[in-house]
Coordinates of C-alpha atoms in Angstrom, one line a residue:
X1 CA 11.2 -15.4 6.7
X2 CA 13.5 -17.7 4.5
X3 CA 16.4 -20.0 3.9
X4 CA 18.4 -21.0 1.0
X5 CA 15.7 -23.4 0.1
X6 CA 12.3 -22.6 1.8
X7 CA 10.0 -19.6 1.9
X8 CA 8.3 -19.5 4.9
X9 CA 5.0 -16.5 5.0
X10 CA 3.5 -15.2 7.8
X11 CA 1.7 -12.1 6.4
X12 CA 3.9 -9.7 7.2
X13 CA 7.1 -10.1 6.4
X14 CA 7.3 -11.1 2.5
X15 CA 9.1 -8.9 0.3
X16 CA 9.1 -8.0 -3.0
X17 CA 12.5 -9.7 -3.8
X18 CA 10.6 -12.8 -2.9
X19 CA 8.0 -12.6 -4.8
X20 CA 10.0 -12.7 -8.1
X21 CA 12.1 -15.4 -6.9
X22 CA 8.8 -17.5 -6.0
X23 CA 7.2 -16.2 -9.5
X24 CA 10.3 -16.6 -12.0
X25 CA 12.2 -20.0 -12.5
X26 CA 14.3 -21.1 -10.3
X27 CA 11.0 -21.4 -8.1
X28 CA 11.4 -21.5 -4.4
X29 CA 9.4 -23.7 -2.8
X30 CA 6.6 -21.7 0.2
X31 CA 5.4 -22.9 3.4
X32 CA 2.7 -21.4 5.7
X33 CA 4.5 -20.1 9.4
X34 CA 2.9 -21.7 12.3
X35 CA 2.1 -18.8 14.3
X36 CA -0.2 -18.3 11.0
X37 CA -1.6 -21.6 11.4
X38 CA -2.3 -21.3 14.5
X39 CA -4.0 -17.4 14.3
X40 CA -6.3 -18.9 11.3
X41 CA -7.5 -22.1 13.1
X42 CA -8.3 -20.2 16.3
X43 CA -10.5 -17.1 14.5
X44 CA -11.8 -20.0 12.2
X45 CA -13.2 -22.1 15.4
X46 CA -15.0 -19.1 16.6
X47 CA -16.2 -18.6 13.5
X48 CA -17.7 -22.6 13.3
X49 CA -18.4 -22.2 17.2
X50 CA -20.5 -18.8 16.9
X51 CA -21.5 -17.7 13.8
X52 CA -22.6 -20.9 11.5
X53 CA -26.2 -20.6 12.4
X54 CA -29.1 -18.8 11.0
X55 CA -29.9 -16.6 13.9
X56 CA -26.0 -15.5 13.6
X57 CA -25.9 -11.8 12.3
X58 CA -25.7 -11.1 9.1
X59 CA -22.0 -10.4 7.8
X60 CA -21.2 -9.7 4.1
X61 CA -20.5 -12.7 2.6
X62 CA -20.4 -14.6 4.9
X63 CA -24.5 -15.2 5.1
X64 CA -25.2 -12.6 3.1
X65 CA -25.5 -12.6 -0.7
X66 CA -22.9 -10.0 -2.2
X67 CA -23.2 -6.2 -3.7
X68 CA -27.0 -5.2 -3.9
X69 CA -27.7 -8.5 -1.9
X70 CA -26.1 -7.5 0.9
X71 CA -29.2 -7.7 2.6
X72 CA -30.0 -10.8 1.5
X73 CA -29.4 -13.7 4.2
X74 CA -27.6 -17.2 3.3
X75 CA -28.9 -19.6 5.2
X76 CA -26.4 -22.4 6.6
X77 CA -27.9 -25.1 3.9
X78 CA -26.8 -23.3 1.1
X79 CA -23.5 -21.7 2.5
X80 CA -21.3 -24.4 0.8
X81 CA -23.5 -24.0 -3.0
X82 CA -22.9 -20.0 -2.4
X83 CA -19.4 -20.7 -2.5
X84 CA -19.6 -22.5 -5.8
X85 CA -22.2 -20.2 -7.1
X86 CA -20.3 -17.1 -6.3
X87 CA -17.1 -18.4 -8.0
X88 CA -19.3 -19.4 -11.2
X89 CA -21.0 -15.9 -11.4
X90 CA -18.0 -14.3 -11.3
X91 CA -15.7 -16.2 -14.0
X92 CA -16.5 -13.8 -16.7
X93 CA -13.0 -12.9 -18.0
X94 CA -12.2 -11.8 -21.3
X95 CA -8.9 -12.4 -23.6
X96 CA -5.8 -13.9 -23.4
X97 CA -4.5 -14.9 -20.2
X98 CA -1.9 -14.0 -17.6
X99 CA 1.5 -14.9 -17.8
X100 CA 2.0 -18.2 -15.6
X101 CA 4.8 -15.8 -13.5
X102 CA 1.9 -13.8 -12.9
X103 CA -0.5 -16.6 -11.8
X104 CA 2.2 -17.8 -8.9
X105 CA 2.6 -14.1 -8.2
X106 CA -0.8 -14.2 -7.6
X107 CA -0.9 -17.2 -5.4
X108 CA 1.6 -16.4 -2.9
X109 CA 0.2 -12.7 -2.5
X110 CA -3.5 -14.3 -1.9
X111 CA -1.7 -16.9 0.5
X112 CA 0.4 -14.5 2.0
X113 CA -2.6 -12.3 2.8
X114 CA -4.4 -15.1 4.4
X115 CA -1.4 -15.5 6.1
X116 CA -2.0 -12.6 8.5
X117 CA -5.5 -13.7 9.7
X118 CA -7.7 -10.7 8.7
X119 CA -9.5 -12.6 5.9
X120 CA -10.7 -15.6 7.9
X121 CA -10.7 -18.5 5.4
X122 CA -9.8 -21.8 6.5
X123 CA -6.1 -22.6 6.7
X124 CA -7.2 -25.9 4.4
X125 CA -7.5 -22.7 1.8
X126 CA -3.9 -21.5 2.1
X127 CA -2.0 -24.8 2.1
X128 CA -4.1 -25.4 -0.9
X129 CA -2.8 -22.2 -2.9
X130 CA 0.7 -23.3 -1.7
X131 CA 0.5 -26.5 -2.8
X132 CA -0.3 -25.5 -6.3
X133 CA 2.0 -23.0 -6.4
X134 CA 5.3 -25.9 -5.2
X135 CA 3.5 -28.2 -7.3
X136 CA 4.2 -26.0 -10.4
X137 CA 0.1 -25.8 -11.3
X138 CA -0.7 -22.4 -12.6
X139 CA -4.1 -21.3 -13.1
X140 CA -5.2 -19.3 -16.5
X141 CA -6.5 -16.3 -15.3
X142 CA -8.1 -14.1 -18.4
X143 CA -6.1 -10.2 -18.2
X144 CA -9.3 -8.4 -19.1
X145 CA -12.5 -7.8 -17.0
X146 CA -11.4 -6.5 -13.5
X147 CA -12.1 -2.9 -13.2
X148 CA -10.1 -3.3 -9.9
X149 CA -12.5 -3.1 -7.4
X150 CA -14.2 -5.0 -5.5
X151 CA -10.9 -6.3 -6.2
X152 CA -9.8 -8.4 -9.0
X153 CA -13.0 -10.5 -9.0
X154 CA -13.0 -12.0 -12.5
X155 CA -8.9 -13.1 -12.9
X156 CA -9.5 -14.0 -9.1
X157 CA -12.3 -16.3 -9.7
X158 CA -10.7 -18.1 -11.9
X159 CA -7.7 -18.9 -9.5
X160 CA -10.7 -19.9 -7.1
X161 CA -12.2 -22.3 -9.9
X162 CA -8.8 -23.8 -10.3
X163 CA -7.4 -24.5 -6.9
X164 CA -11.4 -25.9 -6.5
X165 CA -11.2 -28.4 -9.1
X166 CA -13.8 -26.7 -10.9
X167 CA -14.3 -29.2 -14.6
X168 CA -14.8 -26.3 -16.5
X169 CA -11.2 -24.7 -15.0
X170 CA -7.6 -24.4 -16.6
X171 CA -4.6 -24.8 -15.8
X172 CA -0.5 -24.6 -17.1
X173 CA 1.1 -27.7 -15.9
X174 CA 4.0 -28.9 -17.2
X175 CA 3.9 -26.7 -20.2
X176 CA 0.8 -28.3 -21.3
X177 CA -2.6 -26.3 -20.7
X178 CA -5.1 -28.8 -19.5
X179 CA -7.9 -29.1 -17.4
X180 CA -7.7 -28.6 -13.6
X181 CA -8.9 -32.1 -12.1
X182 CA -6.3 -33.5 -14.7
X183 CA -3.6 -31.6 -13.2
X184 CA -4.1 -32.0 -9.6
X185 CA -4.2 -35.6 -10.3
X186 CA -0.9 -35.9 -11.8
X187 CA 0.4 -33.4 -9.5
X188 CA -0.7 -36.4 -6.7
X189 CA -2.4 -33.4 -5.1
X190 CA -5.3 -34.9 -3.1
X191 CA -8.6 -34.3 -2.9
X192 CA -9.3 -33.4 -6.5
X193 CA -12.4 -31.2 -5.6
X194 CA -11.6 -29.2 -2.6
X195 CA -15.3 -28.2 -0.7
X196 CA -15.3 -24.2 -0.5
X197 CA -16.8 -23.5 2.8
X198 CA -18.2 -20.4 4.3
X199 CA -16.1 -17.0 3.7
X200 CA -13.3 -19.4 2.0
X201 CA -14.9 -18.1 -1.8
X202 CA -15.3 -14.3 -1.5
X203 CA -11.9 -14.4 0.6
X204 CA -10.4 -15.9 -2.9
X205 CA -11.9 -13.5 -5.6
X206 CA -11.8 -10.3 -3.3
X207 CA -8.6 -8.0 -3.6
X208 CA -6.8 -6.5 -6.1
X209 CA -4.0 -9.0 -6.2
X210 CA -3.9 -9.8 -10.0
X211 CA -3.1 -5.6 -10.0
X212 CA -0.6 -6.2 -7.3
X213 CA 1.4 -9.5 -8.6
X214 CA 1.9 -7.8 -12.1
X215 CA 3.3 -4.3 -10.4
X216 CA 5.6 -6.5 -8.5
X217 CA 7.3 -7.7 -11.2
X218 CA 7.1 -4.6 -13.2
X219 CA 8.3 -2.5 -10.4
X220 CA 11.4 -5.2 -10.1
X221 CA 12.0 -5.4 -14.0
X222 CA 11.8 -1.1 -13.9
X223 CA 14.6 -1.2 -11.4
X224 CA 17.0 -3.2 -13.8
X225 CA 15.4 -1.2 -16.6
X226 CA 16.6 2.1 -15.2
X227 CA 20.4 0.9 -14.2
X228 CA 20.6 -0.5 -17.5
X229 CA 19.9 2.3 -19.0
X230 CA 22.2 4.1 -17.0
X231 CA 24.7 2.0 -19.0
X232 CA 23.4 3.1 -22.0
X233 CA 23.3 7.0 -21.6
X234 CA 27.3 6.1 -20.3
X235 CA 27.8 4.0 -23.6
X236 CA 26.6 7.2 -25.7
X237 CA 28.4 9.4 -23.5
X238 CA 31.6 7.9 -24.6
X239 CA 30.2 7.3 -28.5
X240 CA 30.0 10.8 -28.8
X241 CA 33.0 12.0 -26.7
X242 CA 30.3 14.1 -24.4
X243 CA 31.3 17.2 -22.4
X244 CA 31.1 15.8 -18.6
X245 CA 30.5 19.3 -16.8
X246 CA 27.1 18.6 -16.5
X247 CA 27.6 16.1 -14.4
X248 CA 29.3 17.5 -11.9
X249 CA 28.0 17.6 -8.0
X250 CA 27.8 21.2 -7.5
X251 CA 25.6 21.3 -10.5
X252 CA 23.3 18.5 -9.0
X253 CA 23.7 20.2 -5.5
X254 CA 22.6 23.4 -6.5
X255 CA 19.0 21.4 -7.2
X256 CA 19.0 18.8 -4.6
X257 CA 16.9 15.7 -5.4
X258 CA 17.9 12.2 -4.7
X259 CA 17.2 10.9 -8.0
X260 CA 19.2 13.9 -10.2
X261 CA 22.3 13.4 -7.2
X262 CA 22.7 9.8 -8.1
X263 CA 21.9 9.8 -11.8
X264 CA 25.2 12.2 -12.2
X265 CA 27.2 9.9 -9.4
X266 CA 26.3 7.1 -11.1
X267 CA 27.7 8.4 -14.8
X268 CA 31.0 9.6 -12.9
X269 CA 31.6 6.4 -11.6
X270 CA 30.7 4.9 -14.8
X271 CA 33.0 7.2 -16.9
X272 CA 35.6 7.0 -14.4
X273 CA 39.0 7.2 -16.0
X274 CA 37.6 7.8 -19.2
X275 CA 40.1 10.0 -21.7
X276 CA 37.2 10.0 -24.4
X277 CA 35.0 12.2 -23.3
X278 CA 37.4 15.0 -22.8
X279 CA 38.5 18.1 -25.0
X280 CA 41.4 16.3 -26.3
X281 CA 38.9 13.7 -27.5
X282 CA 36.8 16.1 -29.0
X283 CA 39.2 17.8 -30.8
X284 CA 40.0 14.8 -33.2
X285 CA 38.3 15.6 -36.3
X286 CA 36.3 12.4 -37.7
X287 CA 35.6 12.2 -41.2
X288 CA 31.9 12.9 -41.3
X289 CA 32.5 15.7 -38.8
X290 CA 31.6 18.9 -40.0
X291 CA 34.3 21.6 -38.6
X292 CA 35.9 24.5 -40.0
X293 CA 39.4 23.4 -40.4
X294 CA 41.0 26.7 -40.8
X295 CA 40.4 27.4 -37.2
X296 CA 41.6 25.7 -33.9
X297 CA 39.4 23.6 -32.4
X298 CA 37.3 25.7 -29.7
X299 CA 35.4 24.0 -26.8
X300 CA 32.1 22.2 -27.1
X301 CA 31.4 24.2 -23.7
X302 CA 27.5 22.1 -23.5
X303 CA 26.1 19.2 -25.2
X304 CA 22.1 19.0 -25.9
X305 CA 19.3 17.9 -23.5
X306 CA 19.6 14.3 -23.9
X307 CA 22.8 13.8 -22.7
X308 CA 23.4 17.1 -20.5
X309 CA 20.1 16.9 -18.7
X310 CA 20.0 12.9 -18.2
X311 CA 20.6 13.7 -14.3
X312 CA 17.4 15.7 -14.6
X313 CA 15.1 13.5 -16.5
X314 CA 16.3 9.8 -15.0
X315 CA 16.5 11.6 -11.4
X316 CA 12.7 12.3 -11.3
X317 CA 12.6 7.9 -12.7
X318 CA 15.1 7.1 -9.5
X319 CA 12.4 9.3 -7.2
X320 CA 8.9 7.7 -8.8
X321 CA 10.7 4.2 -8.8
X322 CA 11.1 4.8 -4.6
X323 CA 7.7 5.8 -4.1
X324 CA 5.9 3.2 -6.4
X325 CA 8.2 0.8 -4.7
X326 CA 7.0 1.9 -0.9
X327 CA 3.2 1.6 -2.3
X328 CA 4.3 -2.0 -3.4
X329 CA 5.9 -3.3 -0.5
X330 CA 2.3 -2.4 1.4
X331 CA 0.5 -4.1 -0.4
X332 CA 2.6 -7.3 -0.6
X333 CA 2.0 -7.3 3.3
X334 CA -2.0 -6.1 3.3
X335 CA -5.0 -7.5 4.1
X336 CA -7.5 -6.3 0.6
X337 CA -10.9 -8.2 0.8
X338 CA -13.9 -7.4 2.5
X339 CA -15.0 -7.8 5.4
X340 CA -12.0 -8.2 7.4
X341 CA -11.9 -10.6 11.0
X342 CA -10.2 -9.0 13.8
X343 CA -9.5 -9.9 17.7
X344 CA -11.7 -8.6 20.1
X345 CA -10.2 -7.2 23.5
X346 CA -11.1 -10.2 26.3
X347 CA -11.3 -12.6 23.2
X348 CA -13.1 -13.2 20.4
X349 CA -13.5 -11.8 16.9
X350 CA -15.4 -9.1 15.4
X351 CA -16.3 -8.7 11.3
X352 CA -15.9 -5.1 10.0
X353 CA -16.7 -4.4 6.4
X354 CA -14.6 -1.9 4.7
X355 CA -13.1 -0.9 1.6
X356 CA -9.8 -2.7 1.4
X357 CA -10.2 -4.2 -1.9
X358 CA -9.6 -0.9 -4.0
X359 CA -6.8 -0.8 -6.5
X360 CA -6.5 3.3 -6.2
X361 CA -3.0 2.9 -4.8
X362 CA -1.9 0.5 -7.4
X363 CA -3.8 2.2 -10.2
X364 CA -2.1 5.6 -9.5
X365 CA 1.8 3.6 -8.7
X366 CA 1.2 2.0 -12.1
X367 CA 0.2 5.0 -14.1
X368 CA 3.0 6.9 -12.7
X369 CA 5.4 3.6 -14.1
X370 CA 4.2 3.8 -17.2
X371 CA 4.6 7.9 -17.8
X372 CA 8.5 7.8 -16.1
X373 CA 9.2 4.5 -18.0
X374 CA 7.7 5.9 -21.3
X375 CA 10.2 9.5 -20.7
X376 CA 12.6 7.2 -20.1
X377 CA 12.8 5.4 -23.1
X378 CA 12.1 8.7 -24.8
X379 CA 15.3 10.2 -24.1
X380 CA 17.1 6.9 -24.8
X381 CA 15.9 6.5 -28.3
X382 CA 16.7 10.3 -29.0
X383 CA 20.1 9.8 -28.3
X384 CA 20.2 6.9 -30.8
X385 CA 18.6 8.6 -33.0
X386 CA 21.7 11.0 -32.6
X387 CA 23.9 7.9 -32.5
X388 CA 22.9 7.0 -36.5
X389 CA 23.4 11.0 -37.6
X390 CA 26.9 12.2 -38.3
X391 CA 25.2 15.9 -38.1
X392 CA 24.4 15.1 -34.7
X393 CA 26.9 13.0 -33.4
X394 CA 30.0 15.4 -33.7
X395 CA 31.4 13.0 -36.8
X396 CA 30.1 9.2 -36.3
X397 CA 29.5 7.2 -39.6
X398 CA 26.3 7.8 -41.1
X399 CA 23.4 5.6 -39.7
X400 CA 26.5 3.2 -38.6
X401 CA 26.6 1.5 -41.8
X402 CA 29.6 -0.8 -43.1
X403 CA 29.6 -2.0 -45.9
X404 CA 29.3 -0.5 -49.8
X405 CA 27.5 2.4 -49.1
X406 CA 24.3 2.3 -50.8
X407 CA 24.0 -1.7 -51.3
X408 CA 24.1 -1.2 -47.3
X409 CA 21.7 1.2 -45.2
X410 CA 22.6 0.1 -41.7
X411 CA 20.5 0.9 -38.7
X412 CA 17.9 3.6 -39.3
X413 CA 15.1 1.1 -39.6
X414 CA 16.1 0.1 -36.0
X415 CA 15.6 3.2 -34.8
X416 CA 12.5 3.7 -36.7
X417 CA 11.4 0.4 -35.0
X418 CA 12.0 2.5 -31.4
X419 CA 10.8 5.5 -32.4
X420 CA 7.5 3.2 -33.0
X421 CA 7.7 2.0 -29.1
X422 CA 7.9 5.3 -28.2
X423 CA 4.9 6.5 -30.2
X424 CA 2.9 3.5 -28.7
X425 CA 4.1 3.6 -24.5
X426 CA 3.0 8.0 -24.9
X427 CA -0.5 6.2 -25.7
X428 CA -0.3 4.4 -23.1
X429 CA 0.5 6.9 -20.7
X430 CA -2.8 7.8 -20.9
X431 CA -4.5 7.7 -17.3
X432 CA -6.1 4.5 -16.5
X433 CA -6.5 5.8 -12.6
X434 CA -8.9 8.4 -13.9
X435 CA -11.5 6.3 -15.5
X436 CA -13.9 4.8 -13.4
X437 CA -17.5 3.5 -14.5
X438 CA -20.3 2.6 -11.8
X439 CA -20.3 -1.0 -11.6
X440 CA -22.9 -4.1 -10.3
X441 CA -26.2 -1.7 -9.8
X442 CA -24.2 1.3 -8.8
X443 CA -23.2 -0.4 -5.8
X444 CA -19.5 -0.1 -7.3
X445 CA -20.3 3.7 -7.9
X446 CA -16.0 4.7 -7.8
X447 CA -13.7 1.7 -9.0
X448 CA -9.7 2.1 -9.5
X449 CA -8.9 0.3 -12.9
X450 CA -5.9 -0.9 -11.1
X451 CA -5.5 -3.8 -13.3
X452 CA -5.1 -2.1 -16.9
X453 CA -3.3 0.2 -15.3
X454 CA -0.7 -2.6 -14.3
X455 CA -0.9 -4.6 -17.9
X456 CA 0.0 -1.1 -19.7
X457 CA 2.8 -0.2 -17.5
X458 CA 4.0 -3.8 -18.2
X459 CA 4.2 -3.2 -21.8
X460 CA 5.6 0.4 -22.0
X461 CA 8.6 -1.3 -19.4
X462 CA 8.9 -4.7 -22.2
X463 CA 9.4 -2.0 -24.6
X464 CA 11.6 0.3 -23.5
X465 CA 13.7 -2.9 -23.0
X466 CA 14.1 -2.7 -26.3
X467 CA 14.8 1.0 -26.5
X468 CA 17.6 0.8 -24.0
X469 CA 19.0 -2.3 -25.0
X470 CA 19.1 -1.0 -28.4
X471 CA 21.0 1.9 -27.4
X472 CA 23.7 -0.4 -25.6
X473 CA 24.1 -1.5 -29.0
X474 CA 24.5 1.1 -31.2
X475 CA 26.5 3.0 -28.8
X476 CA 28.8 -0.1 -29.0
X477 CA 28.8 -0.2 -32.6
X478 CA 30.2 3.2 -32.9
X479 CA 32.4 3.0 -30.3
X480 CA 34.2 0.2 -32.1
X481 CA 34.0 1.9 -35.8
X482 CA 35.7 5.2 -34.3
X483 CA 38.1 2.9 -32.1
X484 CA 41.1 3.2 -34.6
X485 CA 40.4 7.2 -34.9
X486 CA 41.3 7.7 -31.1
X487 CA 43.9 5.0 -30.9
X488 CA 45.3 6.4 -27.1
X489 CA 41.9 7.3 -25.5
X490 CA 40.3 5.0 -23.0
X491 CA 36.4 4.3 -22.2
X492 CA 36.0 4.7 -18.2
X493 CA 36.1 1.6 -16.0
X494 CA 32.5 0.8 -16.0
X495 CA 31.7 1.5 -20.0
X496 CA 34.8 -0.5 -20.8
X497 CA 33.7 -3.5 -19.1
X498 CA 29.9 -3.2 -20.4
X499 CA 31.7 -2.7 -24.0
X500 CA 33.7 -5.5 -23.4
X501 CA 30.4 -8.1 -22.2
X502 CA 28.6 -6.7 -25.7
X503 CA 31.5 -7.5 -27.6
X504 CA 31.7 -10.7 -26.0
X505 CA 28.3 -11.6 -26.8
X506 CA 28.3 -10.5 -30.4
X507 CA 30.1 -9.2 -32.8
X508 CA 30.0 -5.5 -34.5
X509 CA 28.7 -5.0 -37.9
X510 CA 31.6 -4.7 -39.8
X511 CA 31.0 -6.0 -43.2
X512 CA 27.5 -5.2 -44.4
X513 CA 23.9 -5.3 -43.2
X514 CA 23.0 -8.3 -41.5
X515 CA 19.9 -9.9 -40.4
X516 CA 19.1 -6.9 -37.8
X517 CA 16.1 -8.7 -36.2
X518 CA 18.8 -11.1 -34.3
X519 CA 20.5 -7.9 -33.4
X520 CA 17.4 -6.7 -31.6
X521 CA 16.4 -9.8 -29.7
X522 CA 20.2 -9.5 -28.9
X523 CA 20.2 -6.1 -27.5
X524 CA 16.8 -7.4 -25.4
X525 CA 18.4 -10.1 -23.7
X526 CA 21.1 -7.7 -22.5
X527 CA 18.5 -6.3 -20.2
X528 CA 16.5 -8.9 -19.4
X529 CA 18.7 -11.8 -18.6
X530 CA 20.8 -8.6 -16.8
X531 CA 24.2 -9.7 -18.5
X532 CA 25.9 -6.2 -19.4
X533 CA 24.7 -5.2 -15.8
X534 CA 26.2 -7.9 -14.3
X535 CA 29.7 -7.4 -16.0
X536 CA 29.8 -4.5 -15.3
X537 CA 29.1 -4.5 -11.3
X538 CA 31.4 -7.5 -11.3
X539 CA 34.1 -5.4 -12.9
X540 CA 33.6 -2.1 -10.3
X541 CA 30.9 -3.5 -7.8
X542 CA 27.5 -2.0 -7.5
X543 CA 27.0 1.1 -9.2
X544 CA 23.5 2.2 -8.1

């Protein structure tokens, strides 16, 4: 549930869109719904009327000690020094930290979890994590040491230590990394050090919600990823005056999955109206072209695999994107830690212990982002590989160079630069899913490695950014040093206006090398801030 100001969680309900918006600046504010409130403080007073005693029986961490002392009883006494204890034991991260869109991420999933009463802390717990997360207070959470089950127990631990006021935590506040008591004191956020209580610590540090918060925001950035380069392979299209048979529907329907469908409806709409990419196009003669001359001009009739077969190598992207994205949206709205509370028919509550808390769904989503992203990215900086070689690109100045030739070398050391991204997203396609080692006394004898399998697929999606964004470019670059060979040919409605928001943002490379490293942090923003995208749907309205 929301408004234009106020995001309101109840467990159930929160959606992935939300997330980012609560995770990424502008950062809107959360509040706890009172039907939440009021399902946590009733299964909390059971649990304070019935269970906090040492003749209670004995329920995983909640009296008991945790992995091979689950058999070892907590008494009352010592219930509030377990929770402390527990958190201490397990802040044993390694390298840098999270990213502090990450950290909220991570807040507002563990609220919104609590949110749905199956994990029994104390609502004192959740209005806590929301007030650091509206106060702006970000907890550094080391990337390295979860193997993703039970959970995200390190990272998590050291959200627990934070939102605690553990001395030895950190925090982002501000833009200033400090400790967490000074924070929460300039923050006005009172008490300073906030008494754990029974459950409240291994309902904090159980789950796989680091995995989750960092494949929401990949799985959003992906999406844009894959429109934009949508725009790209159109750009190219155009570039190289591409034979747009392949494209056709009765080619697409002839093989009928979703993704290769709208891949090819996506490029006609893109395209549409453009008098480039037809025969008449083609059968100006540039003058790197090689072409017999004492011939007419015969038919391309077929183009090569990356640009023909785009509908069948994004279309598979379009598919895995849905199906990560369904795995996602269940766990934004999932109870992961162990045990879990639930109702009991004529009243009361029961404690189950299960197995929530593994990252296998999230492992597997996230390996599958990082092979479809990494293919991706490799078709993209084929064709600009294409873009850059007048013996492949039917005629197009060699490596798109202005300029003295010789003095200048224009952009093949770009491309080398993606070629380089590619190499390094195939080694991360490796299977992270796959690799599981016993963990805590064998207790942990199958864990998910959900969490490196979400930081990889993060990276191979931050640098295919580059790739596509890249491509964008250079298929702009050659579309304006051919424009005065093809004087009375048009780009389609949807390329022009992308071509036109490139432009507008910066200028071709008409007179020389320049300083190509601005070029690439250009062609990076126009995916991530989503500015070409945006011309272009406001141009011909949404066209995915």
């Amino acid at each position: 549930m929301t408004n234009t100001t106020t995001l309101t969680i109840d467990g159930f309900t929160l959606t992935a869109a939300q997330v980012v918006s609560v995770a990424r600046a502008p950062h809107l504010p959360v509040t706890l719904a009172q039907s939440s409130r009021t399902a946590l403080k009733e299964s909390r007073d059971f649990i304070e009327a019935t269970w906090m005693h040492d003749d209670a029986p004995m329920m995983y961490s909640f009296n008991t000690g945790v992995g091979l002392l689950k058999d070892t009883r907590i008494k009352v006494e010592h219930i509030a020094l377990f929770q402390t204890q527990l958190i201490k034991a397990h802040c044993a991260g390694i390298g840098e930290p999270f990213s502090e869109e990450v950290s909220r991420a991570t807040m507002l999933l563990r609220a919104n979890a609590f949110a749905s009463n199956y994990s029994a802390p104390r609502v004192e717990v959740v209005d806590r994590l929301l007030a650091f997360l509206n106060a702006g207070i970000h907890p550094i959470m080391p990337q390295k040491g979860s193997v993703g089950a039970s959970g995200d127990l390190a990272p998590l631990s050291y959200l627990a230590a934070a939102i605690a006021g553990f001395d030895e935590a950190e925090v982002m506040y501000q833009g200033q990394r400090m400790r967490a008591p000074q924070a929460i004191t300039a923050a006005g956020i009172a008490p300073v050090k906030f008494d754990l209580q029974a459950k409240d610590a291994s309902a904090l540090i159980n789950g796989c919600t680091a995995s989750l918060a960092v494949a929401v925001l990949v799985a959003h950035d992906a999406r844009h990823l894959l429109t934009d380069a949508c725009l790209s392979l159109g750009l190219t299209l155009e570039a190289m005056r591409a034979e747009m048979a392949a494209f056709d529907p009765r080619i697409q329907q002839a093989r009928p999955h979703a993704g290769q469908i709208k891949t090819a409806a996506v490029v006609r709409k893109l395209l549409k109206g453009s008098t480039r990419t037809t025969h008449e196009a083609r059968a100006v003669q540039f003058p790197e072209e090689s072409r017999r001359t004492d011939i007419p001009y015969t038919a391309r009739i077929q183009d090569v695999y990356s640009l023909r077969c785009a509908p069948q190598v994004y279309g598979p992207v379009f598919d895995a994107l849905d199906y990560i994205d369904n795995i996602v949206d269940k766990e934004i709205n999932s109870a992961t830690d162990n045990p879990l509370i639930f109702g009991k028919e004529g009243g009361g509550f029961e404690i189950i212990s299960g197995g929530n808390f593994h990252g296998q769904y999230l492992a597997q989503a996230m390996d599958l982002m990082a092979m479809v992203m990494t293919d991706l990215g490799s078709i993209c900086e084929r064709r600009v590989a294409r873009l850059i070689d007048p013996t492949l690109s039917w005629g197009l100045p060699r490596n798109l160079m202005s300029g003295v030739r010789g003095v200048n070398t224009g952009y093949p050391v770009v491309q080398c630069s993606l070629s380089s991204l590619v190499m390094e997203n195939r080694t991360l396609c490796m299977p992270g899913s796959v690799d599981s080692i016993p963990a805590k006394g064998n207790s942990e004898d199958h864990v998910s490695n959900s969490t490196w399998c979400a930081r990889k697929a993060a990276t191979v999606v931050a640098n295919t950014q580059y790739i596509i964004g890249v491509e964008m470019l250079l298929a702009a670059q050659a579309l304006t040093m051919t424009e005065t060979l093809l004087p009375d040919f048009v780009l389609g409605q949807g390329t022009q206006a992308a071509y036109e928001e490139i432009r507008r943002q910066i200028p071709a490379c008409l007179d020389g090398d320049r300083w190509f490293h601005d070029d690439i942090l250009m062609a990076q923003s126009f995916v991530v801030t989503g500015s070409v995208r945006n011309a272009v749907v406001e141009k011909i309205g949404a066209f995915v």
